[in-house]
Amino acid sequence: MSLLFSKLKLPVSSLVLSRSYVVAISLQQNASNNSILIEEFTKLCHKRDLPRAINAMKSLENSGLMADCTVYSELIKCCISRKAIQEGKYIHKHLFSNGHQPESFLLSMLVNMYVKFNLLVEAEKLFDEMPEKNVVAWTTMISAYSNAKISHKAFKFLIFMYREGVRPNMYTFSSVLRACDGLLSLKQLHCAVFKCGLESDVFVRSALIDVYAKWGELDNARAVFEEFVTGDLVVWNSIIGAFAQNSDGDEALNLFKRMKKAGFLANQATLTSTLRAVTGLSLLELGRQVHVHVLKYDRDLILSNALLDMYCKCGGLDDARLVFTRMKETDVISWSTMIIGLAQNGFSGEALQLFEMMKLSGIQPNYITIVGVLFACSHAGLLKKGWYYFRSMKKLFGIDPGREHYGCMIDLLGRAGKLDDAVKLLHEMNCGPDAVTWRTLLGACKIHRNTDIAIYAAKQMLNLEPDDVGTYILLSNIYENSQRWEDSMYLRKKMTERGIKKKPGCSWIEVNKRIHAFIFRDVSHPQIDDIIRELNQLLHKLKVVGYVPDTNFILQDLEGEQKEESLQYHSEKLAIVYGLMSLPKESVIRIRKNLRICGDCHLFAKLVAKTEKRTIVIRDQVRYHHFQDGTCSCTDYW
Ligand code: ZN
Ligand code: ZN
């Protein structure tokens, strides 16, 4: 720090200190005192004591002296770090006082200061006044507008920069790329990158991959990645993140393996993306392995939240609870993740308790938190509480009810058998019901066997999703059951015309770090004969204890030939049996399914959990089912 003042005309120490000090200094000019004061000053500077520093500057002014640029630059840095807007403006004014024209690097610093304060109008005004603008100043403005998502301004500055003959550098490109508002501008920028010979720069390449991925152009993202021969962790992270965020978890994990093989060590960003991929694929065991690598970054909130989300979505609630209680820091995302995780896994009471704790902790709930709360209310059948939060969420938390909140309420009313009220609420939605909302109502109709409203809801759904095979089958089942043969025929004809076929059911189970897929009517699994033999024995055993196959299909979306005899070979049954055969007795059988679980498989899983004393977790298209001791966490409503 003493260096800082070597250029000053006045004794260094007087600069920062209060008036009384200044008086003292002017009386004591000897060197030993100065060194004490320098030490004192250094301390103040480290403390970033802005008010005293500014006072000292005023004192200097009173003595007819000016601070030099090193002092100013220190003061500007101090203002930025203290987020001191008023003081920053004062220093700006001070710099220009007495007709003085500040050095351009100080002007650059001031522009940067205004950008950091998010005062873009002031920043631009000062930028315009700069006599010479270098690439750093241009890039500051471009990245400011890019971060503020004002893309047209970012592009405008890039064009002006070219016109003034200033060549963009890698920082300019990585900023402006993130402002891309369309594929066309992205491709133009990609060309400009080539022209400037910056295509092999790590940051530019990583920005290109990120932006291509943002626009869903994974092939282009991959092409940019594969051109890169030497590799760099930043670029690896971009490509892994690209696939993880675009729901291609398999490819993200493949790339992760390739990265490790190439000798790179995963950092926080890699692990966050990997956890996202694991979450999407519901691979709890793999998630646990990633957790080991996460341990050393336990202060990284984004990573901890991703870990929490992984455990919640993979049905590992015990691990999630542990991670949550051990988190060094939590934010609204951590709390919401945990509340939704508990609610979706059937622990509604605990979710609502946690919500109370969250309010006590002073963290303000957001849109997602309230979805979790209403979800919990609906699953616990808490009609009054649900209505209370729904009706007062705007007043209590300043959040307008959105589609998801309406969805939870319709679910809640539906579960309580208040189907007419549910329909009424559905028509109240100012955002308009979507297919998910109608499907929720349809779910309630199935439970309460209300065919009239079911027909109404199914027709609305088909308007929104005219190719939804499940709805066609469900509707035609209802028609057939009410002997409305003509209506049923008409629907079947329409299905054939549109070329709609039902997706085969598929279930996945992880055994010994390998994923085993079971597809309805597919016999390609190497142990399929053993599995079917085992399954038949198990069914026989269950029938002895009173299992009767649930063949009530009127309000289910099962096809005719899928009924009765084929029921027993549904993919989740095969996966359960394979789990029983190959996993140790104490481990949980975890299955992921592409469709909703049918009533019969649900009953089967409950009985197997009881007779075989196993815990079975099935994540279907909509929710999680934890089967334990003859019951399911969804309380038979899904
Ligand atoms: Zn089934
Ligand atoms: Zn269930």
XYZ file of C-alpha atoms and ligand atoms in Angstrom:
640
model
C 0.000 0.000 0.000
C 2.838 2.410 0.665
C 3.633 2.180 -3.050
C 0.226 3.575 -3.746
C 1.142 6.879 -2.243
C 4.689 7.223 -3.394
C 3.439 9.459 -6.170
C 1.586 11.756 -3.818
C 2.866 15.141 -2.995
C 1.441 15.097 0.499
C 2.410 12.810 3.364
C 0.802 9.565 2.447
C -0.916 8.994 5.729
C -3.112 12.067 5.640
C -5.104 10.756 2.726
C -7.347 8.297 4.322
C -7.620 9.544 7.823
C -10.085 11.699 9.630
C -9.676 15.424 10.039
C -8.064 15.141 13.460
C -5.451 12.844 11.944
C -4.807 15.257 9.115
C -4.161 18.056 11.583
C -1.878 15.776 13.517
C 0.016 14.823 10.399
C 0.648 18.342 9.262
C 2.265 18.938 12.628
C 4.369 15.803 12.526
C 6.484 15.556 9.444
C 9.067 13.146 10.698
C 9.602 9.843 8.981
C 8.988 7.508 11.882
C 5.545 8.914 12.472
C 4.776 8.615 8.807
C 5.567 4.947 8.781
C 3.186 4.348 11.695
C 0.463 6.204 9.851
C 1.183 4.292 6.659
C 0.621 1.111 8.589
C -2.600 2.534 10.002
C -3.697 3.539 6.526
C -2.918 0.148 5.070
C -5.207 -1.386 7.630
C -8.005 1.008 6.704
C -7.550 0.271 3.041
C -7.812 -3.434 3.689
C -10.965 -2.740 5.639
C -12.200 -0.747 2.649
C -13.173 2.122 4.939
C -14.780 4.246 2.258
C -16.255 7.161 4.270
C -12.904 7.929 5.888
C -11.103 7.600 2.581
C -13.447 10.106 0.963
C -13.090 12.477 3.903
C -9.356 12.344 3.474
C -9.745 13.132 -0.209
C -11.820 16.191 0.697
C -9.124 17.270 3.141
C -6.588 16.986 0.376
C -8.754 19.133 -1.808
C -8.935 21.742 0.948
C -5.160 21.833 1.049
C -5.183 22.485 -2.708
C -3.812 19.081 -3.669
C -5.194 16.252 -5.825
C -4.988 12.511 -5.406
C -3.304 10.712 -8.318
C -4.779 7.993 -10.531
C -3.633 5.121 -8.379
C -5.581 6.591 -5.482
C -8.654 7.103 -7.636
C -8.494 3.600 -8.977
C -8.240 2.255 -5.409
C -11.256 4.336 -4.432
C -13.325 3.148 -7.412
C -12.502 -0.465 -6.590
C -13.536 0.262 -3.022
C -16.901 1.688 -4.196
C -17.543 -1.394 -6.365
C -16.788 -3.828 -3.582
C -18.925 -1.866 -1.088
C -21.710 -1.368 -3.678
C -21.508 2.334 -2.711
C -23.464 4.059 -5.476
C -23.552 7.578 -3.985
C -19.849 7.551 -3.154
C -19.095 6.216 -6.631
C -20.992 9.097 -8.210
C -19.121 11.521 -5.955
C -15.765 10.179 -7.103
C -16.922 10.398 -10.718
C -17.756 14.096 -10.206
C -14.524 14.671 -8.337
C -12.457 13.238 -11.159
C -13.852 15.769 -13.607
C -13.619 18.742 -11.228
C -11.660 21.816 -12.284
C -11.908 20.899 -15.958
C -9.621 17.925 -15.447
C -9.704 15.212 -18.148
C -9.152 11.829 -16.476
C -6.968 9.090 -17.961
C -8.877 6.642 -20.134
C -8.229 3.641 -17.895
C -9.992 5.507 -15.063
C -12.938 6.192 -17.351
C -13.031 2.502 -18.219
C -13.087 1.710 -14.537
C -15.964 4.131 -13.952
C -17.953 2.603 -16.827
C -17.345 -0.788 -15.283
C -18.453 0.564 -11.900
C -21.784 1.775 -13.318
C -22.254 -1.579 -15.037
C -21.658 -3.344 -11.737
C -24.250 -1.048 -10.124
C -26.600 -1.964 -12.959
C -26.852 1.715 -13.951
C -26.580 1.077 -17.681
C -27.780 4.535 -18.775
C -25.008 6.210 -16.758
C -22.500 3.661 -18.031
C -23.423 4.281 -21.655
C -23.366 8.069 -21.229
C -19.841 7.953 -19.823
C -18.786 5.426 -22.466
C -19.921 7.835 -25.208
C -17.791 10.599 -23.676
C -14.633 8.479 -23.792
C -12.191 9.959 -26.315
C -10.655 6.596 -27.142
C -12.386 3.299 -26.608
C -10.358 0.117 -26.511
C -11.528 -3.468 -26.742
C -11.907 -3.719 -22.940
C -14.316 -0.769 -22.809
C -16.358 -2.090 -25.753
C -16.520 -5.537 -24.208
C -17.647 -4.070 -20.870
C -20.657 -2.479 -22.567
C -21.439 -5.548 -24.698
C -21.316 -7.903 -21.750
C -23.407 -5.474 -19.675
C -26.239 -5.544 -22.223
C -25.798 -9.235 -22.796
C -26.126 -9.992 -19.071
C -29.144 -7.711 -18.856
C -30.646 -9.739 -21.740
C -30.980 -6.609 -23.894
C -29.614 -8.406 -26.933
C -30.310 -5.756 -29.568
C -28.096 -3.314 -27.663
C -25.318 -5.890 -27.281
C -25.375 -6.487 -31.037
C -25.526 -2.756 -31.768
C -22.363 -2.195 -29.755
C -20.630 -5.072 -31.539
C -21.437 -3.505 -34.917
C -20.257 -0.035 -33.796
C -17.106 -1.619 -32.456
C -16.352 -3.146 -35.866
C -17.070 0.222 -37.525
C -14.592 1.967 -35.257
C -11.982 -0.558 -36.329
C -11.651 -2.267 -32.952
C -11.188 -6.029 -33.215
C -13.256 -8.133 -30.851
C -11.404 -10.574 -28.618
C -12.466 -13.847 -26.983
C -14.172 -12.062 -24.095
C -16.219 -9.959 -26.521
C -17.402 -13.100 -28.310
C -18.140 -15.137 -25.228
C -20.295 -12.215 -23.985
C -22.128 -11.461 -27.184
C -22.768 -15.133 -27.915
C -24.795 -15.383 -24.737
C -26.983 -12.537 -25.999
C -27.992 -14.537 -29.080
C -31.727 -14.309 -29.537
C -31.999 -16.647 -32.480
C -30.234 -19.247 -34.532
C -29.536 -16.880 -37.400
C -27.572 -14.430 -35.274
C -25.785 -17.379 -33.663
C -24.633 -18.723 -37.019
C -23.481 -15.254 -38.102
C -21.479 -14.902 -34.921
C -20.008 -18.356 -35.397
C -18.698 -17.135 -38.789
C -17.315 -13.958 -37.212
C -15.482 -16.091 -34.653
C -13.805 -17.983 -37.494
C -12.856 -14.760 -39.269
C -11.134 -13.502 -36.127
C -9.328 -16.820 -35.745
C -10.743 -17.312 -32.260
C -12.455 -20.669 -32.851
C -9.947 -22.562 -30.742
C -10.267 -20.305 -27.737
C -11.612 -22.237 -24.769
C -14.138 -19.622 -23.641
C -15.460 -18.897 -27.111
C -15.840 -22.596 -27.814
C -17.573 -23.231 -24.538
C -19.929 -20.276 -25.160
C -20.702 -21.619 -28.660
C -21.579 -25.046 -27.228
C -23.729 -23.516 -24.475
C -25.662 -21.349 -26.903
C -26.180 -24.078 -29.528
C -27.474 -26.283 -26.700
C -29.761 -23.509 -25.484
C -31.370 -23.487 -28.914
C -31.658 -27.267 -28.857
C -29.030 -27.647 -31.624
C -27.178 -30.545 -30.032
C -25.608 -31.716 -33.292
C -24.013 -28.331 -33.824
C -22.912 -28.211 -30.186
C -21.293 -31.611 -30.580
C -19.599 -30.591 -33.836
C -18.036 -27.565 -32.118
C -16.904 -29.853 -29.308
C -15.439 -32.597 -31.501
C -13.340 -30.101 -33.513
C -11.435 -29.428 -30.335
C -8.495 -31.788 -30.265
C -6.619 -30.822 -27.116
C -9.643 -30.504 -24.846
C -10.176 -28.384 -21.777
C -12.281 -28.839 -18.661
C -14.385 -25.752 -19.448
C -15.300 -27.189 -22.855
C -16.001 -30.642 -21.421
C -18.314 -29.052 -18.881
C -20.185 -27.228 -21.619
C -20.811 -30.318 -23.696
C -21.812 -32.473 -20.703
C -24.117 -29.683 -19.513
C -25.570 -29.373 -23.037
C -26.767 -32.988 -23.086
C -27.822 -33.051 -19.428
C -29.979 -29.958 -19.873
C -31.560 -31.281 -23.037
C -32.735 -34.427 -21.221
C -30.214 -36.716 -22.899
C -28.789 -38.100 -19.677
C -27.284 -41.193 -21.317
C -25.144 -39.125 -23.650
C -24.160 -36.733 -20.833
C -22.949 -39.714 -18.780
C -21.083 -41.184 -21.761
C -19.271 -37.885 -22.236
C -18.534 -37.761 -18.507
C -16.875 -41.186 -18.746
C -14.898 -40.051 -21.817
C -13.756 -36.970 -19.932
C -12.488 -39.015 -17.003
C -10.704 -41.364 -19.401
C -9.020 -38.374 -21.018
C -7.552 -37.597 -17.600
C -9.654 -34.601 -16.516
C -10.822 -34.203 -12.930
C -14.443 -33.209 -12.437
C -15.127 -29.834 -10.817
C -18.357 -28.324 -9.432
C -19.814 -27.569 -12.856
C -19.113 -31.099 -14.122
C -20.656 -32.644 -11.055
C -23.765 -30.446 -11.224
C -24.422 -31.528 -14.825
C -23.658 -35.159 -14.039
C -26.115 -35.081 -11.152
C -28.754 -33.611 -13.489
C -28.190 -36.489 -15.898
C -28.377 -39.053 -13.090
C -31.591 -37.424 -11.839
C -33.211 -37.581 -15.252
C -32.408 -41.279 -15.527
C -33.308 -42.017 -11.896
C -30.060 -43.870 -11.218
C -29.781 -43.740 -7.455
C -26.709 -45.966 -7.171
C -24.767 -43.913 -9.688
C -25.974 -40.775 -7.892
C -24.488 -42.089 -4.644
C -21.147 -42.579 -6.420
C -21.230 -38.995 -7.694
C -22.053 -37.850 -4.134
C -18.623 -39.062 -2.994
C -16.988 -36.585 -5.379
C -19.314 -33.799 -4.261
C -18.249 -34.059 -0.592
C -15.236 -31.777 -0.969
C -17.408 -28.997 -2.399
C -19.888 -28.944 0.478
C -19.988 -25.139 0.435
C -21.209 -24.967 -3.142
C -24.911 -24.191 -2.878
C -25.812 -24.921 -6.519
C -24.095 -28.293 -6.337
C -25.654 -29.149 -2.964
C -29.095 -28.279 -4.351
C -28.470 -30.519 -7.370
C -27.492 -33.352 -5.013
C -30.634 -32.826 -2.956
C -32.779 -32.813 -6.085
C -31.135 -36.030 -7.285
C -31.940 -37.858 -4.043
C -35.523 -36.551 -4.010
C -36.202 -37.440 -7.648
C -34.550 -40.851 -7.380
C -36.712 -41.682 -4.369
C -33.774 -41.716 -1.928
C -35.586 -39.712 0.724
C -33.415 -40.804 3.664
C -30.316 -39.561 1.854
C -32.113 -36.352 0.876
C -33.037 -35.633 4.504
C -29.426 -36.206 5.537
C -28.032 -33.949 2.821
C -30.551 -31.231 3.694
C -29.790 -31.210 7.428
C -26.046 -31.173 6.763
C -26.118 -28.312 4.263
C -23.889 -25.438 5.397
C -26.132 -22.927 3.684
C -29.674 -23.173 2.306
C -31.771 -20.976 0.029
C -35.333 -20.985 -1.258
C -34.365 -23.606 -3.875
C -33.058 -26.019 -1.222
C -36.211 -25.681 0.876
C -38.547 -25.965 -2.109
C -36.697 -29.003 -3.460
C -37.030 -30.735 -0.100
C -40.712 -29.773 0.353
C -41.652 -30.970 -3.152
C -39.482 -34.066 -2.756
C -41.243 -35.049 0.461
C -44.688 -34.292 -0.969
C -44.092 -36.248 -4.196
C -42.766 -39.218 -2.293
C -45.863 -39.394 -0.109
C -44.594 -37.625 3.033
C -47.146 -34.822 2.998
C -47.177 -34.176 6.741
C -43.423 -33.818 6.872
C -43.500 -31.517 3.823
C -45.958 -29.184 5.536
C -43.925 -29.211 8.768
C -40.862 -28.258 6.783
C -42.798 -25.402 5.206
C -43.575 -24.037 8.672
C -39.871 -24.265 9.546
C -38.980 -22.488 6.347
C -41.246 -19.560 7.221
C -39.663 -19.388 10.701
C -36.180 -19.376 9.171
C -37.085 -16.137 7.364
C -36.706 -17.487 3.821
C -39.461 -16.133 1.592
C -41.347 -18.916 -0.285
C -41.524 -18.669 -4.081
C -43.855 -19.986 -6.808
C -42.386 -23.511 -6.643
C -42.550 -23.700 -2.839
C -46.296 -23.075 -2.944
C -46.738 -25.762 -5.601
C -45.063 -28.148 -3.138
C -47.308 -27.013 -0.288
C -50.512 -27.451 -2.323
C -49.287 -30.783 -3.635
C -48.744 -31.933 -0.046
C -52.207 -30.680 0.971
C -53.818 -32.519 -1.911
C -52.024 -35.784 -1.163
C -52.896 -35.596 2.522
C -56.509 -34.718 1.672
C -56.268 -31.410 3.560
C -59.058 -29.615 1.760
C -59.381 -26.691 4.176
C -55.661 -26.015 4.427
C -55.279 -26.293 0.660
C -58.050 -23.756 0.038
C -56.537 -21.455 2.657
C -53.100 -21.370 1.008
C -54.569 -21.198 -2.477
C -56.884 -18.288 -1.679
C -54.333 -16.349 0.381
C -51.058 -17.013 -1.474
C -51.240 -13.643 -3.177
C -51.815 -11.813 0.103
C -49.361 -13.864 2.189
C -46.485 -14.309 -0.234
C -47.246 -11.986 -3.150
C -47.537 -14.878 -5.616
C -50.367 -15.094 -8.169
C -51.809 -18.615 -8.550
C -50.458 -20.188 -11.734
C -51.361 -23.271 -13.721
C -49.526 -25.644 -11.370
C -51.311 -24.241 -8.318
C -54.690 -24.672 -10.022
C -53.643 -28.190 -10.988
C -52.946 -29.087 -7.344
C -56.305 -27.657 -6.250
C -58.183 -29.566 -8.964
C -56.369 -32.686 -7.818
C -57.303 -31.938 -4.204
C -60.984 -31.379 -5.046
C -60.962 -34.434 -7.284
C -59.563 -36.660 -4.547
C -62.233 -35.387 -2.158
C -64.870 -36.389 -4.722
C -65.885 -32.783 -5.370
C -65.747 -33.182 -9.137
C -68.239 -30.405 -9.886
C -66.191 -27.941 -7.838
C -63.081 -29.100 -9.656
C -64.701 -28.384 -13.038
C -65.837 -24.981 -11.748
C -62.314 -24.080 -10.639
C -60.938 -25.280 -13.947
C -63.106 -22.753 -15.758
C -61.930 -20.010 -13.385
C -58.313 -20.369 -14.522
C -57.277 -17.154 -16.188
C -54.257 -18.869 -17.725
C -56.526 -21.493 -19.333
C -56.325 -25.215 -18.478
C -53.730 -27.270 -20.357
C -53.652 -30.993 -21.082
C -52.039 -31.727 -17.714
C -54.915 -30.022 -15.902
C -57.513 -31.995 -17.859
C -55.580 -35.190 -17.217
C -55.719 -34.446 -13.488
C -59.483 -34.127 -13.657
C -59.615 -37.320 -15.666
C -57.637 -39.060 -12.926
C -60.267 -38.015 -10.386
C -63.029 -39.325 -12.665
C -61.288 -42.712 -12.804
C -61.199 -42.975 -9.022
C -64.774 -41.840 -8.495
C -65.998 -43.639 -11.619
C -67.702 -40.558 -13.016
C -68.082 -41.327 -16.711
C -69.920 -38.122 -17.696
C -67.193 -35.766 -16.548
C -64.565 -38.230 -17.821
C -66.000 -38.014 -21.346
C -66.074 -34.240 -21.112
C -62.470 -34.037 -19.839
C -61.185 -36.569 -22.374
C -62.746 -34.605 -25.251
C -61.110 -31.394 -24.008
C -57.807 -33.225 -23.759
C -58.048 -34.508 -27.301
C -58.570 -30.928 -28.503
C -55.279 -29.969 -26.897
C -53.323 -33.166 -27.605
C -54.980 -34.794 -30.609
C -52.404 -37.592 -30.737
C -52.576 -38.679 -27.105
C -53.100 -42.394 -27.428
C -53.979 -42.972 -23.767
C -56.948 -40.625 -23.960
C -58.295 -42.302 -27.121
C -58.180 -45.710 -25.535
C -59.664 -44.496 -22.301
C -62.511 -42.724 -24.035
C -63.309 -45.672 -26.254
C -63.264 -47.988 -23.205
C -65.857 -45.747 -21.573
C -68.016 -45.759 -24.734
C -67.809 -49.530 -25.046
C -68.793 -49.966 -21.441
C -71.851 -47.739 -21.941
C -72.681 -49.672 -25.136
C -72.058 -46.572 -27.241
C -70.578 -48.724 -30.004
C -70.839 -46.099 -32.714
C -68.887 -43.538 -30.741
C -66.277 -46.144 -29.926
C -65.993 -47.221 -33.585
C -65.618 -43.601 -34.638
C -62.736 -43.090 -32.203
C -60.939 -46.283 -33.292
C -61.282 -45.205 -36.894
C -59.855 -41.797 -36.096
C -56.928 -43.444 -34.349
C -56.141 -45.581 -37.380
C -56.461 -42.561 -39.655
C -54.007 -40.567 -37.576
C -51.685 -43.552 -37.320
C -51.717 -43.487 -33.519
C -50.316 -46.510 -31.724
C -49.860 -47.102 -28.057
C -46.297 -46.930 -26.774
C -45.289 -50.264 -25.283
C -44.772 -50.165 -21.535
C -41.114 -50.162 -20.543
C -39.504 -50.478 -17.109
C -35.878 -50.041 -16.136
C -34.014 -51.411 -13.144
C -30.380 -50.922 -12.127
C -28.580 -54.085 -11.048
C -24.806 -54.288 -10.549
C -24.263 -50.876 -12.175
C -26.094 -52.003 -15.314
C -29.483 -50.855 -16.488
C -31.865 -53.678 -17.442
C -34.807 -52.719 -19.602
C -38.030 -54.735 -19.748
C -40.411 -53.984 -22.569
C -43.926 -55.368 -22.839
C -43.927 -58.469 -25.100
C -40.173 -58.317 -25.527
C -38.264 -61.486 -24.635
C -34.745 -60.330 -25.373
C -33.544 -60.265 -21.767
C -31.040 -63.155 -21.371
C -32.776 -64.433 -18.217
C -36.344 -63.961 -19.447
C -37.268 -67.656 -19.049
C -36.123 -67.736 -15.418
C -37.909 -64.457 -14.744
C -41.219 -65.694 -16.172
C -40.970 -68.968 -14.259
C -40.264 -67.032 -11.070
C -43.134 -64.629 -11.808
C -45.624 -67.463 -12.298
C -44.583 -69.039 -9.013
C -44.938 -65.707 -7.260
C -48.408 -65.090 -8.748
C -49.466 -68.522 -7.572
C -48.172 -67.771 -4.060
C -50.028 -64.426 -4.021
C -53.278 -65.975 -5.200
C -53.154 -68.265 -2.178
C -53.098 -65.198 0.088
C -56.048 -63.713 -1.784
C -54.667 -61.822 -4.807
C -57.276 -61.367 -7.527
C -56.048 -59.670 -10.730
C -57.633 -56.215 -11.079
C -59.352 -56.387 -14.425
C -61.487 -53.312 -14.132
C -60.421 -51.443 -17.226
C -63.363 -49.228 -17.852
C -61.533 -46.132 -16.784
C -58.013 -47.265 -17.591
C -56.195 -46.691 -20.828
C -55.379 -50.346 -21.480
C -56.052 -51.921 -24.854
C -58.192 -54.991 -25.255
C -55.374 -57.410 -25.938
C -53.416 -55.974 -23.048
C -56.118 -57.145 -20.708
C -56.466 -60.292 -18.646
C -53.912 -62.855 -19.750
C -51.236 -60.358 -20.754
C -51.693 -58.386 -17.586
C -49.289 -60.589 -15.708
C -46.426 -59.766 -18.083
C -46.525 -56.010 -17.692
C -42.971 -54.671 -17.745
C -42.935 -53.492 -14.125
C -43.888 -56.986 -12.912
C -40.940 -58.447 -14.822
C -38.647 -55.775 -13.404
C -39.863 -56.418 -9.842
C -39.246 -60.135 -10.181
C -35.812 -59.532 -11.674
C -35.058 -57.251 -8.726
C -36.157 -59.960 -6.267
C -33.941 -62.481 -8.034
C -30.790 -60.414 -8.333
C -30.638 -57.796 -5.588
C -29.583 -58.569 -2.001
C -32.449 -58.976 0.457
C -31.823 -55.672 2.272
C -31.646 -53.442 -0.787
C -34.560 -51.440 -2.142
C -35.966 -52.453 -5.539
C -36.053 -49.266 -7.633
C -37.846 -49.158 -10.953
C -38.535 -46.430 -13.479
C -41.472 -46.757 -15.872
C -42.330 -44.837 -19.047
C -46.134 -44.982 -18.588
C -48.438 -44.796 -15.613
C -48.518 -47.908 -13.479
C -51.763 -49.863 -13.957
C -54.087 -50.843 -11.135
C -53.113 -54.482 -11.239
C -49.346 -53.873 -11.119
C -49.943 -51.476 -8.241
C -51.786 -54.162 -6.294
C -49.125 -56.724 -7.219
C -46.317 -54.463 -5.944
C -48.113 -53.872 -2.654
C -48.558 -57.607 -2.043
C -44.992 -58.462 -3.058
C -43.679 -55.786 -0.689
C -45.629 -57.477 2.103
C -45.030 -61.161 1.423
C -41.379 -60.798 0.390
C -40.647 -58.131 3.051
C -39.080 -55.782 0.501
C -39.294 -52.068 -0.195
C -40.160 -51.308 -3.812
C -39.995 -47.829 -5.308
C -41.548 -47.230 -8.714
C -41.262 -43.879 -10.450
C -43.895 -43.795 -13.168
C -44.718 -41.079 -15.677
C -46.407 -38.962 -13.037
C -45.211 -39.759 -9.514
C -43.384 -42.047 -7.110
C -44.817 -45.085 -5.410
C -43.062 -46.365 -2.288
C -44.393 -49.846 -1.565
C -43.797 -51.114 1.929
C -45.543 -53.700 4.078
C -48.608 -53.959 1.852
C -49.269 -50.244 1.323
C -48.188 -47.536 -1.086
C -47.180 -43.947 -0.303
C -49.662 -42.689 -2.925
C -52.488 -44.115 -0.793
C -53.863 -45.781 -3.945
C -54.570 -42.530 -5.700
C -52.513 -41.704 -8.782
Zn -49.522 -53.127 -15.138
Zn -48.884 -46.040 -5.457
